[in-house]
Amino acid sequence: MKKIFFFTAIFLVQFLSAQKFIHPKTDSALTLTDMQKQFGEYKETHNLKKEKGWKYFKRFEMDEQMHTNGRGEVCDPTDYIRAAIDVAEQKQAENNSTALMNAWYPVGPNVLPNNITGYMENGIGRINCIAFHPTNASTYFVGVAQGGMWKTTNDGGSWTPLTDNLPITRISDIAIDPNDPDNTMYISVCDFEYIGFGLYLNGRKRNTHYGLGVYKTTDGGATWNPTGLTFQLTQGDASLIRRVIVDPANSNIIVACGVSGMYRSIDAGVTWTTINTGLFWDLQKDPVSSNILYAATGWVMNSNDGACSIMKSTDFGLTWTTLNTGIPATGTVQRIKLAIAPSDPNYVYAITCDTQFGLYGIYKSTNAGTSWSYIAPTTNVLEAGDGTSPGGQGTYDLAIMVNATNRNIIYTGGVNLYGSSDGGNTFDPASHWTLGYGPTIHGDIHFIDRNPVNGNIFVCSDGGVYRTTNIITQTWASANSGNNWPTVWNTIGSNLQITSFYRISSSRNAADRLCAGAQDNATFYLKNSAWFTIFGGDGMDTYLDPLNNSNVIGSSQYGSFYNSQNDGFSDMGTNPNMNGENAEWTSPLTADYNNPGTMYAGFQNVYKSTDNGFNWTQISNFTEPTYGTEISAIAVSNTNANTIYVTKRVRYEYNENGKIYKTTNGGGTWTNITANVPDTLYYTSVEISETDPLSAWVTLAGFAAGQKVYRTTNGGTSWANVSYNLPNIPVNCVKYIPGTGNVMIATDLGVYLFDAVNNQWVLRSIGLPNVICSDLEVNVNTNKIYVCTFGRGIWATDLDVFTNLQPTISSSLQMNLFPSPNNGTFTISLTGENSSSQELSLDVIDVMGRVVHSEKLIGKNSYEIKLDVLPGMYFAHVSGTGVKGVKSFVVE
């Protein structure tokens, strides 16, 4: 019998069943700080290594705490979106320039990595939805949680991003105009999947997954514009739009629904009318009758908001009737997801999620909604195991689809995939999130749909998108007897660069190894141009040994560290948290590269290892009055290893402000140097000057205008605010660029370089999508600066020209690349100084970071380039003496 692996890594069960986040005295929604305090109390009495589900809350908290003001409140995101639009416009203007400038280009992950975790199915990143071209089976589109909308024209063989220039790149739904599918499309710009978690906080609405409403393209995705259903985000979660549908009989009529209600347009999105108010969670069109729509409203337990129902329209959304389903309006059912049988539209199914986020039951109509029957669950198809336990994460991942030809066969998605052949009475599994039963798909399923042209079935999950011709189930008894899952899957998301990374590290030698921790998808490791998934869990901070190219250390949430001496193929236990202290979601790991093998890890205290992480010694003894606050960042001096700076995170729920400490004797004594730095915002990063241990920088998250970066030149006796012209957005990382004295930061909207002459921050994000930049790393040996993003993988730029703040030879050289889009044949023209007198190198890089073409450009001003490549986005990287630059283009 195969063992079922129940790791604590992904699932929300016991914690949320006990913690409903409703205030026991006021029956109102809890604040973020109340939630944090409840979780702290829960953690004190539960062994998290044996509990499932808490990770869901910690992801939410990690996002939220980076977007608060100085009082722990989630802020009005108006400033954020204004800054996002401004930065997007700056990038676009520079991208359109003919000057050959230093720009970012992708480096991967360029394939779905080889999986050596040993237990979990790996993936590439979360996909929320899929939409199909109505007549071309090979053309379809996916919406990525944090990475935009992508298009394939060859059945997933290659992909092209279409929304990199939008202010934000969160997509929850895609609607293709069936009468003009090559040109006209609508997207819901938001990430709807966290709606069930803390909808209202402190009277202010959360913005971590905020939306812009519905956007439209009329040129196949080359450009996008807001429709009349566009939000300014002062409404917070009201801006979240869940579904959009275009009337196939009249493309001017569109219906959309979301948190703030149901909307209808009769002029192709120019203006909209509110048809219904309330919180809507789903909208489905009858597969036969173009006039019939069904909609599902919902109730959010965490905020006690909304009410459950199923509604029907027979005039494409103009009027609605609430159906008599018997579904409890509040207090029992939260989310409803609908599916209609293509072979018999009289059969309508609704899967419902309960207050423990597991399956409440299946509701079924066989007469087009006139009457409904309730099917009580015999198997909890939403939980992580074999369906015998309560709970799940139904407000986060929930999907249902009816078989194309058999009205009694349905498929459901939660953590795992299930199927029923008797109309929902009984279910058998078709996948499991671990590898314990053989090849499978990644867990956490958000969408199941069928290609209308060829009937192929697609599943979208936290790991990507998967295709099959037929979903086949087996019993748990069969699975436990050693039989692999019978469904044959094709992983077609391998060519999508959509991974959400927390941290990145480089080997800092010519081997050019990379290691980065990813949400949902473990740790990504690059060596010898091959990618691997190692360790498991949510990947967090990492370390690569610069001397031994097989040594790698990784971590998962709450400071679980792994030490491997063979490139992650196996790991030896290492426990920096030797005293079982509180640990941050992303526990910091910092190396002293001047003393190989010496590193520091942060929990409540600082722990030091001098033998590559095998043994650890506590070198601090921090005490807080009420709660042992966690260390969020560590920096060790390059010139004096005894000088170490440490930041501790703010804990609003315990009235514990953030702190900055420094030691000058290797941890023998520590001094609190927080004075003159805001202490009610989250400290994200600290960095010490390469040449002066008295000079250091600290960065802050949150939305407190003008409080982003602080600098000391006297060891923390005083601090200067050097935020200057930075927009009011979180700053996630600060790094010195080795050998230059220059400082750069990674923010939610791109990378900035500090101009010390003019005391200003210069945006250096040409080529980068408009996506959160979470960490920076430099490898002098390979002349690269790397940035890992939260939704668009890892990018690089050339170190030797990145720091040039003044015009150089590269800005005097003009480059045109035309046409774009093209069919693989295009022209590069060069004009200006040295345009034809030196040898230039051209590398063409695909959207996944692979070099697909190289040649020399010698002695001419114009070059015709012919490529034999798949459709997609590409980057022309031109380099020569004093000249380096990148231009992007599209092959169709």
PDB file of C-alpha atoms in Angstrom, residues 185-442:
ATOM      1  CA  MET A 185     -11.247  40.300 -25.638  1.00  0.00           C
ATOM      2  CA  TYR A 186     -12.086  41.365 -22.094  1.00  0.00           C
ATOM      3  CA  ILE A 187     -10.180  40.611 -18.900  1.00  0.00           C
ATOM      4  CA  SER A 188     -10.901  40.977 -15.222  1.00  0.00           C
ATOM      5  CA  VAL A 189      -7.794  42.669 -13.818  1.00  0.00           C
ATOM      6  CA  CYS A 190      -7.545  41.379 -10.241  1.00  0.00           C
ATOM      7  CA  ASP A 191      -6.785  38.269  -8.221  1.00  0.00           C
ATOM      8  CA  PHE A 192     -10.131  37.090  -6.864  1.00  0.00           C
ATOM      9  CA  GLU A 193      -8.973  33.932  -5.119  1.00  0.00           C
ATOM     10  CA  TYR A 194      -8.276  35.456  -1.700  1.00  0.00           C
ATOM     11  CA  ILE A 195     -11.696  37.080  -1.410  1.00  0.00           C
ATOM     12  CA  GLY A 196     -12.726  34.734   1.384  1.00  0.00           C
ATOM     13  CA  PHE A 197      -9.966  35.899   3.662  1.00  0.00           C
ATOM     14  CA  GLY A 198     -10.365  39.105   5.630  1.00  0.00           C
ATOM     15  CA  LEU A 199     -12.600  40.945   3.213  1.00  0.00           C
ATOM     16  CA  TYR A 200     -12.804  43.934   5.554  1.00  0.00           C
ATOM     17  CA  LEU A 201     -10.103  44.972   7.986  1.00  0.00           C
ATOM     18  CA  ASN A 202     -10.367  47.873  10.449  1.00  0.00           C
ATOM     19  CA  GLY A 203     -12.994  49.531   8.298  1.00  0.00           C
ATOM     20  CA  ARG A 204     -10.468  49.741   5.459  1.00  0.00           C
ATOM     21  CA  LYS A 205     -10.553  47.256   2.632  1.00  0.00           C
ATOM     22  CA  ARG A 206      -7.584  45.135   1.730  1.00  0.00           C
ATOM     23  CA  ASN A 207      -5.630  45.702  -1.481  1.00  0.00           C
ATOM     24  CA  THR A 208      -3.170  42.854  -1.757  1.00  0.00           C
ATOM     25  CA  HIS A 209      -5.136  41.425  -4.671  1.00  0.00           C
ATOM     26  CA  TYR A 210      -6.950  44.607  -5.644  1.00  0.00           C
ATOM     27  CA  GLY A 211      -8.488  45.051  -9.076  1.00  0.00           C
ATOM     28  CA  LEU A 212      -8.873  47.586 -11.835  1.00  0.00           C
ATOM     29  CA  GLY A 213     -12.151  46.230 -13.160  1.00  0.00           C
ATOM     30  CA  VAL A 214     -12.679  45.109 -16.752  1.00  0.00           C
ATOM     31  CA  TYR A 215     -10.158  45.976 -19.481  1.00  0.00           C
ATOM     32  CA  LYS A 216     -10.626  45.490 -23.235  1.00  0.00           C
ATOM     33  CA  THR A 217      -8.477  44.968 -26.321  1.00  0.00           C
ATOM     34  CA  THR A 218      -9.568  45.337 -29.933  1.00  0.00           C
ATOM     35  CA  ASP A 219      -6.200  44.427 -31.479  1.00  0.00           C
ATOM     36  CA  GLY A 220      -5.634  40.927 -30.131  1.00  0.00           C
ATOM     37  CA  GLY A 221      -3.928  42.041 -26.932  1.00  0.00           C
ATOM     38  CA  ALA A 222      -1.340  44.438 -28.349  1.00  0.00           C
ATOM     39  CA  THR A 223      -2.969  47.283 -26.420  1.00  0.00           C
ATOM     40  CA  TRP A 224      -5.482  47.381 -23.601  1.00  0.00           C
ATOM     41  CA  ASN A 225      -7.821  50.071 -22.364  1.00  0.00           C
ATOM     42  CA  PRO A 226     -10.171  50.279 -19.395  1.00  0.00           C
ATOM     43  CA  THR A 227     -13.861  49.826 -20.060  1.00  0.00           C
ATOM     44  CA  GLY A 228     -16.517  51.822 -18.259  1.00  0.00           C
ATOM     45  CA  LEU A 229     -16.459  49.181 -15.505  1.00  0.00           C
ATOM     46  CA  THR A 230     -13.180  50.382 -14.060  1.00  0.00           C
ATOM     47  CA  PHE A 231     -12.420  51.128 -10.451  1.00  0.00           C
ATOM     48  CA  GLN A 232     -10.192  53.715  -8.839  1.00  0.00           C
ATOM     49  CA  LEU A 233      -9.601  51.319  -5.941  1.00  0.00           C
ATOM     50  CA  THR A 234     -10.901  53.577  -3.240  1.00  0.00           C
ATOM     51  CA  GLN A 235     -13.542  50.854  -3.145  1.00  0.00           C
ATOM     52  CA  GLY A 236     -10.984  48.156  -2.371  1.00  0.00           C
ATOM     53  CA  ASP A 237     -12.409  44.661  -2.732  1.00  0.00           C
ATOM     54  CA  ALA A 238     -15.454  46.108  -4.472  1.00  0.00           C
ATOM     55  CA  SER A 239     -13.108  46.379  -7.445  1.00  0.00           C
ATOM     56  CA  LEU A 240     -12.836  42.598  -7.756  1.00  0.00           C
ATOM     57  CA  ILE A 241     -14.658  41.239 -10.826  1.00  0.00           C
ATOM     58  CA  ARG A 242     -15.023  37.455 -10.906  1.00  0.00           C
ATOM     59  CA  ARG A 243     -16.596  36.661 -14.267  1.00  0.00           C
ATOM     60  CA  VAL A 244     -17.209  38.341 -17.644  1.00  0.00           C
ATOM     61  CA  ILE A 245     -19.371  36.911 -20.481  1.00  0.00           C
ATOM     62  CA  VAL A 246     -20.046  38.295 -23.987  1.00  0.00           C
ATOM     63  CA  ASP A 247     -23.408  37.630 -25.617  1.00  0.00           C
ATOM     64  CA  PRO A 248     -22.723  35.434 -28.680  1.00  0.00           C
ATOM     65  CA  ALA A 249     -25.877  36.798 -30.355  1.00  0.00           C
ATOM     66  CA  ASN A 250     -24.860  40.438 -29.858  1.00  0.00           C
ATOM     67  CA  SER A 251     -21.268  41.324 -29.003  1.00  0.00           C
ATOM     68  CA  ASN A 252     -22.301  44.718 -27.682  1.00  0.00           C
ATOM     69  CA  ILE A 253     -23.943  43.060 -24.691  1.00  0.00           C
ATOM     70  CA  ILE A 254     -21.636  42.029 -21.856  1.00  0.00           C
ATOM     71  CA  VAL A 255     -22.389  40.853 -18.329  1.00  0.00           C
ATOM     72  CA  ALA A 256     -19.869  40.942 -15.488  1.00  0.00           C
ATOM     73  CA  CYS A 257     -20.143  40.182 -11.793  1.00  0.00           C
ATOM     74  CA  GLY A 258     -18.026  40.379  -8.664  1.00  0.00           C
ATOM     75  CA  VAL A 259     -17.870  41.570  -5.086  1.00  0.00           C
ATOM     76  CA  SER A 260     -19.924  44.708  -5.645  1.00  0.00           C
ATOM     77  CA  GLY A 261     -22.674  43.247  -7.806  1.00  0.00           C
ATOM     78  CA  MET A 262     -23.841  42.338 -11.297  1.00  0.00           C
ATOM     79  CA  TYR A 263     -23.219  44.727 -14.210  1.00  0.00           C
ATOM     80  CA  ARG A 264     -24.456  44.827 -17.799  1.00  0.00           C
ATOM     81  CA  SER A 265     -23.273  46.766 -20.841  1.00  0.00           C
ATOM     82  CA  ILE A 266     -25.092  47.180 -24.148  1.00  0.00           C
ATOM     83  CA  ASP A 267     -22.377  49.226 -25.878  1.00  0.00           C
ATOM     84  CA  ALA A 268     -19.407  46.838 -25.789  1.00  0.00           C
ATOM     85  CA  GLY A 269     -18.217  48.002 -22.401  1.00  0.00           C
ATOM     86  CA  VAL A 270     -18.349  51.779 -22.804  1.00  0.00           C
ATOM     87  CA  THR A 271     -21.036  52.147 -20.135  1.00  0.00           C
ATOM     88  CA  TRP A 272     -22.446  49.724 -17.591  1.00  0.00           C
ATOM     89  CA  THR A 273     -25.670  49.416 -15.617  1.00  0.00           C
ATOM     90  CA  THR A 274     -25.827  47.847 -12.166  1.00  0.00           C
ATOM     91  CA  ILE A 275     -28.373  45.041 -12.413  1.00  0.00           C
ATOM     92  CA  ASN A 276     -27.983  43.537  -8.940  1.00  0.00           C
ATOM     93  CA  THR A 277     -26.033  44.371  -5.817  1.00  0.00           C
ATOM     94  CA  GLY A 278     -24.479  41.761  -3.582  1.00  0.00           C
ATOM     95  CA  LEU A 279     -21.456  39.517  -3.633  1.00  0.00           C
ATOM     96  CA  PHE A 280     -21.310  37.290  -6.734  1.00  0.00           C
ATOM     97  CA  TRP A 281     -18.981  34.318  -6.997  1.00  0.00           C
ATOM     98  CA  ASP A 282     -19.898  32.759 -10.343  1.00  0.00           C
ATOM     99  CA  LEU A 283     -21.619  33.369 -13.683  1.00  0.00           C
ATOM    100  CA  GLN A 284     -22.275  30.705 -16.327  1.00  0.00           C
ATOM    101  CA  LYS A 285     -23.900  30.714 -19.768  1.00  0.00           C
ATOM    102  CA  ASP A 286     -26.235  27.987 -20.944  1.00  0.00           C
ATOM    103  CA  PRO A 287     -24.240  25.984 -23.541  1.00  0.00           C
ATOM    104  CA  VAL A 288     -27.213  25.802 -25.923  1.00  0.00           C
ATOM    105  CA  SER A 289     -29.394  28.864 -25.384  1.00  0.00           C
ATOM    106  CA  SER A 290     -27.467  32.116 -25.724  1.00  0.00           C
ATOM    107  CA  ASN A 291     -30.044  34.028 -23.686  1.00  0.00           C
ATOM    108  CA  ILE A 292     -29.878  31.923 -20.514  1.00  0.00           C
ATOM    109  CA  LEU A 293     -27.420  32.748 -17.734  1.00  0.00           C
ATOM    110  CA  TYR A 294     -27.014  31.376 -14.218  1.00  0.00           C
ATOM    111  CA  ALA A 295     -25.284  33.233 -11.394  1.00  0.00           C
ATOM    112  CA  ALA A 296     -24.238  32.334  -7.862  1.00  0.00           C
ATOM    113  CA  THR A 297     -23.984  34.735  -4.963  1.00  0.00           C
ATOM    114  CA  GLY A 298     -22.078  33.896  -1.790  1.00  0.00           C
ATOM    115  CA  TRP A 299     -21.583  34.536   1.896  1.00  0.00           C
ATOM    116  CA  VAL A 300     -18.134  35.296   3.311  1.00  0.00           C
ATOM    117  CA  MET A 301     -17.889  33.947   6.836  1.00  0.00           C
ATOM    118  CA  ASN A 302     -14.781  35.907   7.755  1.00  0.00           C
ATOM    119  CA  SER A 303     -16.571  39.210   7.270  1.00  0.00           C
ATOM    120  CA  ASN A 304     -20.177  38.029   7.687  1.00  0.00           C
ATOM    121  CA  ASP A 305     -20.897  39.592   4.308  1.00  0.00           C
ATOM    122  CA  GLY A 306     -23.175  38.548   1.449  1.00  0.00           C
ATOM    123  CA  ALA A 307     -25.808  35.834   1.094  1.00  0.00           C
ATOM    124  CA  CYS A 308     -25.906  32.592  -0.891  1.00  0.00           C
ATOM    125  CA  SER A 309     -28.283  32.010  -3.780  1.00  0.00           C
ATOM    126  CA  ILE A 310     -28.525  30.802  -7.359  1.00  0.00           C
ATOM    127  CA  MET A 311     -30.162  33.106  -9.896  1.00  0.00           C
ATOM    128  CA  LYS A 312     -31.294  32.664 -13.489  1.00  0.00           C
ATOM    129  CA  SER A 313     -31.760  35.061 -16.392  1.00  0.00           C
ATOM    130  CA  THR A 314     -33.491  34.296 -19.693  1.00  0.00           C
ATOM    131  CA  ASP A 315     -32.667  37.620 -21.357  1.00  0.00           C
ATOM    132  CA  PHE A 316     -28.882  37.611 -21.046  1.00  0.00           C
ATOM    133  CA  GLY A 317     -28.683  39.314 -17.719  1.00  0.00           C
ATOM    134  CA  LEU A 318     -31.269  42.058 -18.062  1.00  0.00           C
ATOM    135  CA  THR A 319     -33.579  40.519 -15.456  1.00  0.00           C
ATOM    136  CA  TRP A 320     -32.961  37.798 -12.890  1.00  0.00           C
ATOM    137  CA  THR A 321     -35.028  35.331 -10.871  1.00  0.00           C
ATOM    138  CA  THR A 322     -33.766  33.856  -7.596  1.00  0.00           C
ATOM    139  CA  LEU A 323     -34.230  30.096  -7.746  1.00  0.00           C
ATOM    140  CA  ASN A 324     -35.644  27.993  -4.931  1.00  0.00           C
ATOM    141  CA  THR A 325     -32.571  25.874  -4.233  1.00  0.00           C
ATOM    142  CA  GLY A 326     -32.766  25.330  -0.490  1.00  0.00           C
ATOM    143  CA  ILE A 327     -29.197  26.567  -0.043  1.00  0.00           C
ATOM    144  CA  PRO A 328     -28.851  28.365   3.314  1.00  0.00           C
ATOM    145  CA  ALA A 329     -28.359  32.077   2.701  1.00  0.00           C
ATOM    146  CA  THR A 330     -25.853  32.622   5.530  1.00  0.00           C
ATOM    147  CA  GLY A 331     -24.132  30.748   8.311  1.00  0.00           C
ATOM    148  CA  THR A 332     -23.648  27.408   6.571  1.00  0.00           C
ATOM    149  CA  VAL A 333     -22.577  27.723   2.922  1.00  0.00           C
ATOM    150  CA  GLN A 334     -19.982  30.216   1.717  1.00  0.00           C
ATOM    151  CA  ARG A 335     -19.100  29.694  -1.915  1.00  0.00           C
ATOM    152  CA  ILE A 336     -21.092  28.201  -4.815  1.00  0.00           C
ATOM    153  CA  LYS A 337     -19.634  27.113  -8.157  1.00  0.00           C
ATOM    154  CA  LEU A 338     -21.920  26.226 -11.085  1.00  0.00           C
ATOM    155  CA  ALA A 339     -21.714  23.864 -14.057  1.00  0.00           C
ATOM    156  CA  ILE A 340     -24.223  23.057 -16.817  1.00  0.00           C
ATOM    157  CA  ALA A 341     -24.333  19.820 -18.823  1.00  0.00           C
ATOM    158  CA  PRO A 342     -23.569  20.501 -22.531  1.00  0.00           C
ATOM    159  CA  SER A 343     -25.480  17.402 -23.580  1.00  0.00           C
ATOM    160  CA  ASP A 344     -28.572  18.372 -21.588  1.00  0.00           C
ATOM    161  CA  PRO A 345     -28.719  21.962 -20.244  1.00  0.00           C
ATOM    162  CA  ASN A 346     -31.581  20.962 -17.985  1.00  0.00           C
ATOM    163  CA  TYR A 347     -28.920  19.442 -15.749  1.00  0.00           C
ATOM    164  CA  VAL A 348     -27.340  22.149 -13.594  1.00  0.00           C
ATOM    165  CA  TYR A 349     -24.901  21.364 -10.790  1.00  0.00           C
ATOM    166  CA  ALA A 350     -23.729  23.522  -7.891  1.00  0.00           C
ATOM    167  CA  ILE A 351     -20.831  22.565  -5.636  1.00  0.00           C
ATOM    168  CA  THR A 352     -20.890  24.331  -2.261  1.00  0.00           C
ATOM    169  CA  CYS A 353     -18.238  25.120   0.335  1.00  0.00           C
ATOM    170  CA  ASP A 354     -18.981  25.043   4.071  1.00  0.00           C
ATOM    171  CA  THR A 355     -17.683  27.074   7.006  1.00  0.00           C
ATOM    172  CA  GLN A 356     -14.712  24.753   7.390  1.00  0.00           C
ATOM    173  CA  PHE A 357     -13.934  25.398   3.714  1.00  0.00           C
ATOM    174  CA  GLY A 358     -14.752  21.792   2.828  1.00  0.00           C
ATOM    175  CA  LEU A 359     -17.624  20.306   0.831  1.00  0.00           C
ATOM    176  CA  TYR A 360     -21.080  21.165   2.141  1.00  0.00           C
ATOM    177  CA  GLY A 361     -22.723  19.207  -0.645  1.00  0.00           C
ATOM    178  CA  ILE A 362     -23.814  19.090  -4.277  1.00  0.00           C
ATOM    179  CA  TYR A 363     -27.040  20.769  -5.377  1.00  0.00           C
ATOM    180  CA  LYS A 364     -28.529  19.457  -8.604  1.00  0.00           C
ATOM    181  CA  SER A 365     -31.362  20.448 -10.922  1.00  0.00           C
ATOM    182  CA  THR A 366     -32.650  18.283 -13.751  1.00  0.00           C
ATOM    183  CA  ASN A 367     -35.195  20.814 -14.999  1.00  0.00           C
ATOM    184  CA  ALA A 368     -33.104  23.916 -15.704  1.00  0.00           C
ATOM    185  CA  GLY A 369     -33.298  25.258 -12.178  1.00  0.00           C
ATOM    186  CA  THR A 370     -37.011  24.886 -11.476  1.00  0.00           C
ATOM    187  CA  SER A 371     -36.359  22.465  -8.628  1.00  0.00           C
ATOM    188  CA  TRP A 372     -33.216  21.269  -6.855  1.00  0.00           C
ATOM    189  CA  SER A 373     -32.110  18.255  -4.891  1.00  0.00           C
ATOM    190  CA  TYR A 374     -29.411  18.278  -2.229  1.00  0.00           C
ATOM    191  CA  ILE A 375     -26.776  15.530  -2.241  1.00  0.00           C
ATOM    192  CA  ALA A 376     -25.026  15.254   1.124  1.00  0.00           C
ATOM    193  CA  PRO A 377     -21.319  14.506   0.823  1.00  0.00           C
ATOM    194  CA  THR A 378     -20.064  10.966   1.277  1.00  0.00           C
ATOM    195  CA  THR A 379     -16.571  12.137   0.321  1.00  0.00           C
ATOM    196  CA  ASN A 380     -15.143  15.562   1.130  1.00  0.00           C
ATOM    197  CA  VAL A 381     -13.704  16.249  -2.308  1.00  0.00           C
ATOM    198  CA  LEU A 382     -12.235  19.579  -1.149  1.00  0.00           C
ATOM    199  CA  GLU A 383      -9.841  18.355   1.545  1.00  0.00           C
ATOM    200  CA  ALA A 384      -6.205  17.407   1.050  1.00  0.00           C
ATOM    201  CA  GLY A 385      -6.336  13.697   1.805  1.00  0.00           C
ATOM    202  CA  ASP A 386      -8.674  10.851   0.899  1.00  0.00           C
ATOM    203  CA  GLY A 387     -11.882  12.754   1.542  1.00  0.00           C
ATOM    204  CA  THR A 388     -12.554  11.395   5.011  1.00  0.00           C
ATOM    205  CA  SER A 389     -11.557  14.505   6.970  1.00  0.00           C
ATOM    206  CA  PRO A 390     -13.343  17.853   7.286  1.00  0.00           C
ATOM    207  CA  GLY A 391     -12.061  21.136   5.947  1.00  0.00           C
ATOM    208  CA  GLY A 392     -10.407  22.245   2.765  1.00  0.00           C
ATOM    209  CA  GLN A 393      -9.850  25.581   1.060  1.00  0.00           C
ATOM    210  CA  GLY A 394     -13.016  25.977  -0.951  1.00  0.00           C
ATOM    211  CA  THR A 395     -13.013  29.764  -0.939  1.00  0.00           C
ATOM    212  CA  TYR A 396      -9.560  29.645  -2.555  1.00  0.00           C
ATOM    213  CA  ASP A 397      -9.728  26.701  -4.966  1.00  0.00           C
ATOM    214  CA  LEU A 398     -13.050  25.356  -6.226  1.00  0.00           C
ATOM    215  CA  ALA A 399     -13.922  24.027  -9.675  1.00  0.00           C
ATOM    216  CA  ILE A 400     -16.608  21.899 -11.332  1.00  0.00           C
ATOM    217  CA  MET A 401     -17.333  20.735 -14.896  1.00  0.00           C
ATOM    218  CA  VAL A 402     -19.856  18.363 -16.510  1.00  0.00           C
ATOM    219  CA  ASN A 403     -18.791  15.780 -19.086  1.00  0.00           C
ATOM    220  CA  ALA A 404     -19.452  16.819 -22.692  1.00  0.00           C
ATOM    221  CA  THR A 405     -21.649  13.837 -23.611  1.00  0.00           C
ATOM    222  CA  ASN A 406     -22.831  12.332 -20.325  1.00  0.00           C
ATOM    223  CA  ARG A 407     -24.933  14.575 -18.091  1.00  0.00           C
ATOM    224  CA  ASN A 408     -24.306  12.355 -15.060  1.00  0.00           C
ATOM    225  CA  ILE A 409     -20.505  12.589 -15.112  1.00  0.00           C
ATOM    226  CA  ILE A 410     -19.032  15.551 -13.281  1.00  0.00           C
ATOM    227  CA  TYR A 411     -15.515  16.547 -12.281  1.00  0.00           C
ATOM    228  CA  THR A 412     -14.627  18.635  -9.233  1.00  0.00           C
ATOM    229  CA  GLY A 413     -11.464  20.398  -8.172  1.00  0.00           C
ATOM    230  CA  GLY A 414     -10.285  21.467  -4.744  1.00  0.00           C
ATOM    231  CA  VAL A 415      -6.891  20.487  -3.449  1.00  0.00           C
ATOM    232  CA  ASN A 416      -7.248  17.340  -5.573  1.00  0.00           C
ATOM    233  CA  LEU A 417      -9.277  16.320  -8.629  1.00  0.00           C
ATOM    234  CA  TYR A 418     -12.330  14.042  -8.303  1.00  0.00           C
ATOM    235  CA  GLY A 419     -14.948  12.571 -10.619  1.00  0.00           C
ATOM    236  CA  SER A 420     -18.481  11.240 -10.232  1.00  0.00           C
ATOM    237  CA  SER A 421     -20.303   8.988 -12.687  1.00  0.00           C
ATOM    238  CA  ASP A 422     -23.648   9.029 -10.899  1.00  0.00           C
ATOM    239  CA  GLY A 423     -24.547  12.689 -10.900  1.00  0.00           C
ATOM    240  CA  GLY A 424     -22.668  13.635  -7.756  1.00  0.00           C
ATOM    241  CA  ASN A 425     -23.848  10.908  -5.399  1.00  0.00           C
ATOM    242  CA  THR A 426     -20.429   9.286  -5.080  1.00  0.00           C
ATOM    243  CA  PHE A 427     -16.928  10.407  -6.018  1.00  0.00           C
ATOM    244  CA  ASP A 428     -13.605   8.787  -6.811  1.00  0.00           C
ATOM    245  CA  PRO A 429     -10.245  10.540  -7.051  1.00  0.00           C
ATOM    246  CA  ALA A 430      -8.317  11.331 -10.232  1.00  0.00           C
ATOM    247  CA  SER A 431      -5.259  12.976  -8.661  1.00  0.00           C
ATOM    248  CA  HIS A 432      -3.463  13.691  -5.402  1.00  0.00           C
ATOM    249  CA  TRP A 433      -1.148  16.588  -4.686  1.00  0.00           C
ATOM    250  CA  THR A 434       1.721  14.299  -3.672  1.00  0.00           C
ATOM    251  CA  LEU A 435       3.665  11.780  -5.745  1.00  0.00           C
ATOM    252  CA  GLY A 436       2.591   8.999  -3.397  1.00  0.00           C
ATOM    253  CA  TYR A 437       0.335   7.491  -6.067  1.00  0.00           C
ATOM    254  CA  GLY A 438       2.472   8.109  -9.121  1.00  0.00           C
ATOM    255  CA  PRO A 439       2.392  10.871 -11.765  1.00  0.00           C
ATOM    256  CA  THR A 440      -0.204  13.530 -11.036  1.00  0.00           C
ATOM    257  CA  ILE A 441      -1.041  17.204 -11.408  1.00  0.00           C
ATOM    258  CA  HIS A 442      -0.174  19.990  -9.009  1.00  0.00           C
TER     259      HIS A 442
END
